[in-house]
């Protein structure tokens, strides 16, 4: 509405900045911590980081989005039921589960390498943002593919940097 994003170049800047200043500095490191907590079977840490992530959703819409996606993935994983009973019980015990928490659980249970899974998580976020830009800017499919190629190339570095952040370095402050 403010005409800040009006073409492929401004969409790339906007999405890239949110990725670098918010997702890479909070969401990705929190996902990394959730993965470590699930891997170690430390349910109190899982609950802690789930609560931290939920509390960082700035609007009711963003909070509802992560809770709906988390709930839907939680239900799917419980219905598939291919995991052992104890982990499934641990998953089902989490109320107000966020998407990163449920996603990290699935990655641990399926023994997907954590760095690859984090890059996939970041890719899913990126693809979602590009799809929104295709519809709202609007952009063409070719512009969307170029955005995915350009910003997607940054994901391995962003994942590595996110994993190296300490707890006191987490931040999703991205003014403007």
Coordinates of N, CA and C in Angstrom, one line a residue:
X1 N 0.8 -1.2 0.0 CA 0.0 0.0 0.0 C 0.9 1.3 0.0
X2 N 2.0 1.2 0.6 CA 2.9 2.4 0.7 C 3.8 2.5 -0.5
X3 N 3.7 1.5 -1.5 CA 4.5 1.5 -2.7 C 6.0 1.3 -2.4
X4 N 6.3 0.7 -1.3 CA 7.7 0.4 -1.0 C 8.2 -0.8 -1.8
X5 N 7.3 -1.7 -2.1 CA 7.6 -2.9 -3.0 C 6.8 -2.8 -4.2
X6 N 7.4 -2.5 -5.3 CA 6.6 -2.3 -6.6 C 7.1 -3.0 -7.8
X7 N 8.3 -3.7 -7.6 CA 8.9 -4.4 -8.8 C 9.8 -5.5 -8.2
X8 N 10.4 -6.3 -9.1 CA 11.2 -7.4 -8.7 C 12.4 -6.9 -7.8
X9 N 13.0 -5.8 -8.1 CA 14.2 -5.4 -7.4 C 13.8 -5.0 -6.0
X10 N 12.7 -4.2 -5.8 CA 12.3 -3.8 -4.5 C 11.8 -5.0 -3.7
X11 N 11.1 -6.0 -4.4 CA 10.7 -7.2 -3.7 C 11.9 -8.0 -3.2
X12 N 12.9 -8.1 -4.0 CA 14.1 -8.8 -3.5 C 14.8 -8.1 -2.3
X13 N 14.8 -6.8 -2.3 CA 15.4 -6.1 -1.2 C 14.5 -6.3 0.1
X14 N 13.2 -6.2 -0.1 CA 12.3 -6.3 1.1 C 12.4 -7.7 1.7
X15 N 12.3 -8.7 0.8 CA 12.3 -10.1 1.3 C 13.7 -10.5 1.8
X16 N 14.7 -10.0 1.1 CA 16.1 -10.3 1.6 C 16.4 -9.6 3.0
X17 N 15.9 -8.4 3.2 CA 16.1 -7.8 4.4 C 15.4 -8.5 5.6
X18 N 14.1 -8.9 5.4 CA 13.4 -9.6 6.4 C 14.1 -10.9 6.7
X19 N 14.6 -11.6 5.7 CA 15.3 -12.8 5.9 C 16.6 -12.6 6.7
X20 N 17.4 -11.5 6.3 CA 18.6 -11.3 7.0 C 18.5 -10.7 8.4
X21 N 17.5 -9.8 8.6 CA 17.4 -9.1 9.9 C 16.4 -9.7 10.9
X22 N 15.5 -10.5 10.4 CA 14.5 -11.1 11.3 C 14.6 -12.6 11.4
X23 N 14.4 -13.3 10.2 CA 14.3 -14.7 10.2 C 15.7 -15.3 10.6
X24 N 16.8 -14.8 10.0 CA 18.1 -15.3 10.3 C 18.6 -15.1 11.7
X25 N 18.0 -14.0 12.4 CA 18.5 -13.7 13.7 C 17.6 -14.1 14.8
X26 N 16.4 -14.7 14.5 CA 15.5 -15.2 15.5 C 14.9 -16.5 15.1
X27 N 14.1 -16.5 14.1 CA 13.4 -17.8 13.8 C 14.3 -18.9 13.5
X28 N 15.4 -18.7 12.7 CA 16.3 -19.8 12.4 C 17.1 -20.3 13.6
X29 N 17.6 -19.4 14.4 CA 18.3 -19.8 15.6 C 17.4 -20.5 16.7
X30 N 16.1 -20.0 16.8 CA 15.2 -20.7 17.7 C 14.9 -22.1 17.1
X31 N 14.7 -22.2 15.8 CA 14.5 -23.6 15.2 C 15.7 -24.5 15.6
X32 N 16.9 -24.0 15.5 CA 18.1 -24.7 15.8 C 18.1 -25.2 17.2
X33 N 17.7 -24.3 18.1 CA 17.6 -24.7 19.5 C 16.5 -25.7 19.8
X34 N 15.4 -25.6 19.1 CA 14.3 -26.6 19.2 C 14.8 -28.0 18.7
X35 N 15.5 -28.0 17.6 CA 16.0 -29.2 17.1 C 16.9 -29.9 18.2
X36 N 17.8 -29.1 18.7 CA 18.8 -29.6 19.8 C 18.0 -30.1 21.0
X37 N 17.0 -29.4 21.4 CA 16.2 -29.8 22.6 C 15.4 -31.1 22.3
X38 N 14.8 -31.2 21.1 CA 14.1 -32.5 20.7 C 15.1 -33.6 20.7
X39 N 16.3 -33.4 20.1 CA 17.3 -34.4 19.9 C 17.8 -34.9 21.3
X40 N 17.9 -34.1 22.2 CA 18.4 -34.4 23.6 C 17.2 -34.9 24.5
X41 N 16.0 -34.9 24.0 CA 14.9 -35.3 24.8 C 14.6 -34.4 26.0
X42 N 15.0 -33.1 25.8 CA 14.8 -32.1 26.9 C 13.5 -31.3 26.6
X43 N 12.4 -31.9 27.2 CA 11.1 -31.3 26.9 C 10.9 -29.9 27.5
X44 N 11.6 -29.7 28.6 CA 11.5 -28.3 29.2 C 12.1 -27.3 28.3
X45 N 13.2 -27.7 27.7 CA 13.8 -26.7 26.7 C 12.9 -26.6 25.4
X46 N 12.3 -27.7 25.0 CA 11.4 -27.6 23.9 C 10.3 -26.6 24.2
X47 N 9.7 -26.7 25.4 CA 8.6 -25.9 25.8 C 9.1 -24.4 25.9
X48 N 10.3 -24.2 26.5 CA 10.8 -22.9 26.6 C 11.0 -22.2 25.2
X49 N 11.6 -22.9 24.3 CA 11.8 -22.2 23.0 C 10.5 -22.1 22.2
X50 N 9.6 -23.0 22.4 CA 8.3 -22.9 21.7 C 7.6 -21.6 22.3
X51 N 7.7 -21.4 23.6 CA 7.0 -20.2 24.2 C 7.7 -19.0 23.7
X52 N 9.1 -19.0 23.7 CA 9.8 -17.8 23.2 C 9.4 -17.5 21.8
X53 N 9.4 -18.5 20.9 CA 9.0 -18.2 19.5 C 7.6 -17.6 19.4
X54 N 6.6 -18.2 20.1 CA 5.2 -17.8 20.1 C 5.2 -16.3 20.6
X55 N 5.9 -16.0 21.6 CA 5.9 -14.6 22.2 C 6.5 -13.6 21.2
X56 N 7.3 -14.0 20.3 CA 7.9 -13.0 19.3 C 7.0 -12.7 18.1
X57 N 5.9 -13.3 18.0 CA 5.0 -13.0 16.9 C 4.3 -11.7 17.2
X58 N 4.6 -10.7 16.4 CA 4.3 -9.3 16.6 C 2.8 -9.0 16.5
X59 N 2.1 -9.7 15.8 CA 0.7 -9.4 15.5 C -0.1 -10.7 15.8
X60 N -1.4 -10.5 16.0 CA -2.3 -11.6 16.2 C -2.4 -12.5 15.0
X61 N -2.2 -11.9 13.8 CA -2.2 -12.7 12.6 C -1.0 -13.6 12.5
X62 N 0.2 -13.1 12.8 CA 1.4 -13.9 12.8 C 1.3 -15.0 13.9
X63 N 0.8 -14.7 15.0 CA 0.7 -15.7 16.1 C -0.3 -16.8 15.7
X64 N -1.4 -16.4 15.1 CA -2.4 -17.4 14.7 C -1.9 -18.2 13.6
X65 N -1.1 -17.6 12.7 CA -0.5 -18.4 11.6 C 0.4 -19.5 12.1
X66 N 1.4 -19.2 13.0 CA 2.3 -20.2 13.5 C 1.6 -21.2 14.3
X67 N 0.6 -20.8 15.0 CA -0.2 -21.8 15.8 C -1.0 -22.7 15.0
X68 N -1.6 -22.2 13.9 CA -2.4 -23.1 13.0 C -1.5 -24.0 12.3
X69 N -0.3 -23.5 11.8 CA 0.6 -24.4 11.0 C 1.2 -25.4 12.0
X70 N 1.5 -25.0 13.2 CA 2.1 -26.0 14.2 C 1.1 -27.0 14.5
X71 N -0.2 -26.6 14.8 CA -1.3 -27.5 15.1 C -1.5 -28.5 14.0
X72 N -1.5 -28.0 12.8 CA -1.8 -28.9 11.6 C -0.7 -29.9 11.4
X73 N 0.5 -29.5 11.6 CA 1.6 -30.4 11.4 C 1.6 -31.4 12.6
X74 N 1.4 -30.9 13.8 CA 1.3 -31.8 14.9 C 0.2 -32.9 14.7
X75 N -1.0 -32.5 14.3 CA -2.1 -33.5 14.0 C -1.6 -34.5 12.9
X76 N -1.0 -34.0 11.8 CA -0.6 -34.8 10.8 C 0.4 -35.9 11.3
X77 N 1.4 -35.4 12.1 CA 2.4 -36.4 12.6 C 1.8 -37.4 13.5
X78 N 0.8 -36.9 14.3 CA 0.2 -37.9 15.2 C -0.7 -38.9 14.5
X79 N -1.3 -38.4 13.4 CA -2.2 -39.3 12.6 C -1.4 -40.3 11.8
X80 N -0.2 -39.9 11.3 CA 0.7 -40.8 10.6 C 1.1 -41.9 11.5
X81 N 1.5 -41.5 12.7 CA 1.8 -42.4 13.8 C 2.9 -43.4 13.5
X82 N 3.9 -43.0 12.7 CA 5.0 -43.9 12.4 C 6.1 -43.8 13.4
X83 N 6.0 -43.0 14.4 CA 7.0 -42.9 15.4 C 6.7 -43.7 16.6
X84 N 7.7 -43.8 17.5 CA 7.4 -44.6 18.7 C 6.4 -43.8 19.6
X85 N 5.8 -44.6 20.5 CA 4.7 -44.0 21.4 C 5.2 -42.8 22.2
X86 N 6.4 -43.0 22.9 CA 6.8 -41.9 23.8 C 7.0 -40.6 23.1
X87 N 7.8 -40.5 21.9 CA 7.9 -39.2 21.3 C 6.5 -38.7 20.8
X88 N 5.6 -39.5 20.4 CA 4.3 -39.1 20.0 C 3.5 -38.5 21.1
X89 N 3.7 -39.1 22.3 CA 3.0 -38.6 23.5 C 3.6 -37.2 23.9
X90 N 4.9 -37.1 23.7 CA 5.6 -35.8 24.0 C 5.1 -34.7 23.1
X91 N 4.9 -35.1 21.8 CA 4.4 -34.1 20.8 C 3.0 -33.7 21.1
X92 N 2.2 -34.7 21.5 CA 0.8 -34.4 21.7 C 0.5 -33.6 23.0
X93 N 1.5 -33.6 23.9 CA 1.4 -32.9 25.1 C 1.6 -31.3 25.0
X94 N 2.1 -30.9 23.8 CA 2.4 -29.5 23.7 C 1.1 -28.8 23.1
X95 N 0.6 -27.9 24.0 CA -0.5 -27.1 23.5 C 0.1 -25.8 23.0
X96 N -0.6 -25.2 22.1 CA -0.2 -23.9 21.4 C 1.2 -24.2 20.8
X97 N 1.3 -25.2 20.1 CA 2.6 -25.6 19.4 C 2.8 -24.7 18.2
X98 N 4.0 -24.2 18.1 CA 4.4 -23.4 16.9 C 4.9 -24.2 15.8
X99 N 4.9 -23.7 14.6 CA 5.3 -24.4 13.4 C 6.8 -24.9 13.6
X100 N 7.7 -24.0 14.0 CA 9.1 -24.4 14.1 C 9.2 -25.6 15.1
X101 N 8.5 -25.7 16.2 CA 8.5 -26.8 17.1 C 8.1 -28.1 16.5
X102 N 7.0 -28.0 15.8 CA 6.5 -29.3 15.2 C 7.4 -29.7 14.0
X103 N 8.0 -28.8 13.3 CA 8.9 -29.1 12.2 C 10.2 -29.7 12.7
X104 N 10.7 -29.1 13.8 CA 11.9 -29.7 14.4 C 11.7 -31.1 14.9
X105 N 10.5 -31.3 15.5 CA 10.2 -32.7 16.0 C 10.2 -33.7 14.8
X106 N 9.6 -33.3 13.7 CA 9.6 -34.2 12.5 C 11.0 -34.5 12.0
X107 N 11.8 -33.5 12.0 CA 13.2 -33.6 11.5 C 14.0 -34.6 12.4
X108 N 13.8 -34.4 13.7 CA 14.5 -35.3 14.6 C 14.0 -36.7 14.5
X109 N 12.7 -36.9 14.4 CA 12.2 -38.3 14.3 C 12.6 -39.0 13.0
X110 N 12.6 -38.2 11.9 CA 13.0 -38.8 10.6 C 14.5 -38.8 10.4
X111 N 15.2 -38.3 11.4 CA 16.7 -38.3 11.3 C 17.3 -37.6 10.1
X112 N 16.6 -36.5 9.8 CA 17.1 -35.6 8.7 C 18.3 -34.8 9.2
X113 N 19.4 -34.7 8.5 CA 20.5 -33.9 9.0 C 20.0 -32.5 9.3
X114 N 20.4 -32.0 10.5 CA 19.8 -30.7 11.0 C 20.2 -29.5 10.1
X115 N 21.4 -29.4 9.6 CA 21.7 -28.2 8.7 C 20.9 -28.2 7.5
X116 N 20.8 -29.4 6.8 CA 19.9 -29.5 5.6 C 18.5 -29.2 5.9
X117 N 18.0 -29.6 7.1 CA 16.6 -29.3 7.5 C 16.4 -27.8 7.7
X118 N 17.4 -27.2 8.3 CA 17.3 -25.8 8.5 C 17.2 -25.0 7.2
X119 N 18.1 -25.4 6.3 CA 18.0 -24.8 5.0 C 16.7 -25.0 4.3
X120 N 16.1 -26.2 4.4 CA 14.8 -26.5 3.9 C 13.7 -25.6 4.5
X121 N 13.8 -25.4 5.8 CA 12.9 -24.6 6.6 C 13.0 -23.1 6.1
X122 N 14.2 -22.6 5.9 CA 14.4 -21.3 5.3 C 13.9 -21.2 3.9
X123 N 14.1 -22.2 3.1 CA 13.6 -22.2 1.7 C 12.1 -22.1 1.7
X124 N 11.4 -22.9 2.6 CA 9.9 -22.8 2.7 C 9.5 -21.4 3.0
X125 N 10.2 -20.8 3.9 CA 9.8 -19.4 4.3 C 10.0 -18.5 3.0
X126 N 11.1 -18.6 2.4 CA 11.5 -17.8 1.2 C 10.4 -18.0 0.1
X127 N 10.1 -19.2 -0.2 CA 9.2 -19.5 -1.3 C 7.8 -18.9 -0.9
X128 N 7.4 -19.0 0.3 CA 6.1 -18.4 0.7 C 6.1 -16.9 0.4
X129 N 7.2 -16.2 0.8 CA 7.3 -14.8 0.6 C 7.3 -14.4 -0.9
X130 N 8.0 -15.2 -1.7 CA 8.1 -14.9 -3.1 C 6.7 -15.1 -3.7
X131 N 6.0 -16.2 -3.3 CA 4.6 -16.4 -3.8 C 3.7 -15.3 -3.5
X132 N 3.8 -14.7 -2.3 CA 3.0 -13.6 -1.9 C 3.4 -12.4 -2.8
X133 N 4.7 -12.2 -3.1 CA 5.1 -11.1 -3.9 C 4.5 -11.2 -5.4
X134 N 4.5 -12.5 -5.9 CA 4.0 -12.7 -7.2 C 2.5 -12.2 -7.3
X135 N 1.8 -12.4 -6.2 CA 0.4 -12.0 -6.3 C 0.1 -10.6 -5.9
X136 N 0.9 -10.0 -5.0 CA 0.6 -8.7 -4.5 C 1.3 -7.6 -5.2
X137 N 2.5 -7.8 -5.8 CA 3.2 -6.7 -6.3 C 2.6 -6.2 -7.6
X138 N 2.2 -6.9 -8.6 CA 2.4 -8.3 -8.9 C 3.7 -8.5 -9.7
X139 N 4.2 -9.7 -9.7 CA 5.4 -10.1 -10.4 C 5.0 -11.3 -11.3
X140 N 5.8 -11.5 -12.4 CA 5.7 -12.6 -13.2 C 6.4 -13.8 -12.7
X141 N 6.1 -15.0 -13.2 CA 6.8 -16.2 -12.8 C 8.3 -16.2 -12.9
X142 N 8.7 -15.6 -14.0 CA 10.2 -15.5 -14.2 C 10.9 -14.7 -13.2
X143 N 10.2 -13.5 -12.8 CA 10.8 -12.7 -11.7 C 10.8 -13.5 -10.4
X144 N 9.8 -14.3 -10.2 CA 9.7 -15.1 -9.0 C 10.8 -16.1 -8.9
X145 N 11.1 -16.8 -10.1 CA 12.2 -17.7 -10.1 C 13.5 -17.1 -9.9
X146 N 13.7 -15.9 -10.5 CA 15.0 -15.2 -10.3 C 15.2 -14.8 -8.8
X147 N 14.1 -14.4 -8.1 CA 14.2 -14.1 -6.7 C 14.5 -15.3 -5.9
X148 N 13.9 -16.4 -6.2 CA 14.2 -17.7 -5.5 C 15.7 -18.1 -5.7
X149 N 16.2 -18.0 -6.9 CA 17.6 -18.3 -7.2 C 18.5 -17.4 -6.5
X150 N 18.3 -16.1 -6.6 CA 19.2 -15.1 -5.9 C 19.2 -15.2 -4.4
X151 N 18.0 -15.2 -3.8 CA 17.9 -15.2 -2.3 C 18.2 -16.6 -1.8
X152 N 17.8 -17.6 -2.6 CA 18.0 -19.0 -2.2 C 19.5 -19.3 -2.0
X153 N 20.3 -18.7 -2.8 CA 21.8 -18.9 -2.8 C 22.4 -18.4 -1.4
X154 N 21.6 -17.6 -0.7 CA 22.1 -17.0 0.6 C 21.8 -18.0 1.7
X155 N 20.9 -18.9 1.5 CA 20.4 -19.7 2.6 C 21.5 -20.6 3.4
X156 N 22.4 -21.2 2.7 CA 23.5 -21.9 3.5 C 24.2 -21.0 4.4
X157 N 24.6 -19.9 4.0 CA 25.4 -18.9 4.8 C 24.5 -18.4 6.0
X158 N 23.2 -18.1 5.7 CA 22.3 -17.7 6.7 C 22.1 -18.8 7.8
X159 N 22.0 -20.0 7.3 CA 21.8 -21.1 8.3 C 23.0 -21.2 9.2
X160 N 24.2 -21.1 8.6 CA 25.5 -21.2 9.4 C 25.6 -20.1 10.4
X161 N 25.2 -18.9 10.0 CA 25.3 -17.8 10.9 C 24.2 -17.9 12.0
X162 N 23.1 -18.4 11.6 CA 22.0 -18.5 12.6 C 22.4 -19.5 13.7
X163 N 23.0 -20.6 13.3 CA 23.4 -21.6 14.2 C 24.5 -21.2 15.2
X164 N 25.3 -20.2 14.8 CA 26.4 -19.7 15.6 C 25.9 -18.6 16.6
X165 N 24.7 -18.1 16.5 CA 24.3 -17.0 17.4 C 24.1 -17.5 18.8
X166 N 24.5 -16.7 19.8 CA 24.2 -17.1 21.2 C 22.8 -16.6 21.6
X167 N 22.3 -17.1 22.7 CA 21.0 -16.7 23.1 C 20.8 -15.2 23.3
X168 N 21.9 -14.5 23.8 CA 21.8 -13.0 23.9 C 21.8 -12.3 22.6
X169 N 22.1 -13.0 21.5 CA 22.2 -12.3 20.2 C 20.9 -12.4 19.4
X170 N 20.0 -13.1 19.9 CA 18.7 -13.3 19.2 C 17.9 -12.0 19.1
X171 N 17.4 -11.7 17.9 CA 16.7 -10.5 17.8 C 15.9 -10.6 16.4
X172 N 14.7 -10.0 16.4 CA 14.0 -9.9 15.2 C 13.6 -8.5 14.8
X173 N 14.4 -7.5 15.4 CA 14.2 -6.1 15.1 C 14.6 -5.8 13.7
X174 N 13.6 -5.4 12.9 CA 13.8 -5.0 11.5 C 13.0 -3.8 11.2
X175 N 13.4 -2.6 11.6 CA 12.6 -1.4 11.4 C 12.5 -1.1 9.9
X176 N 11.3 -0.6 9.6 CA 11.0 -0.2 8.2 C 10.8 -1.3 7.3

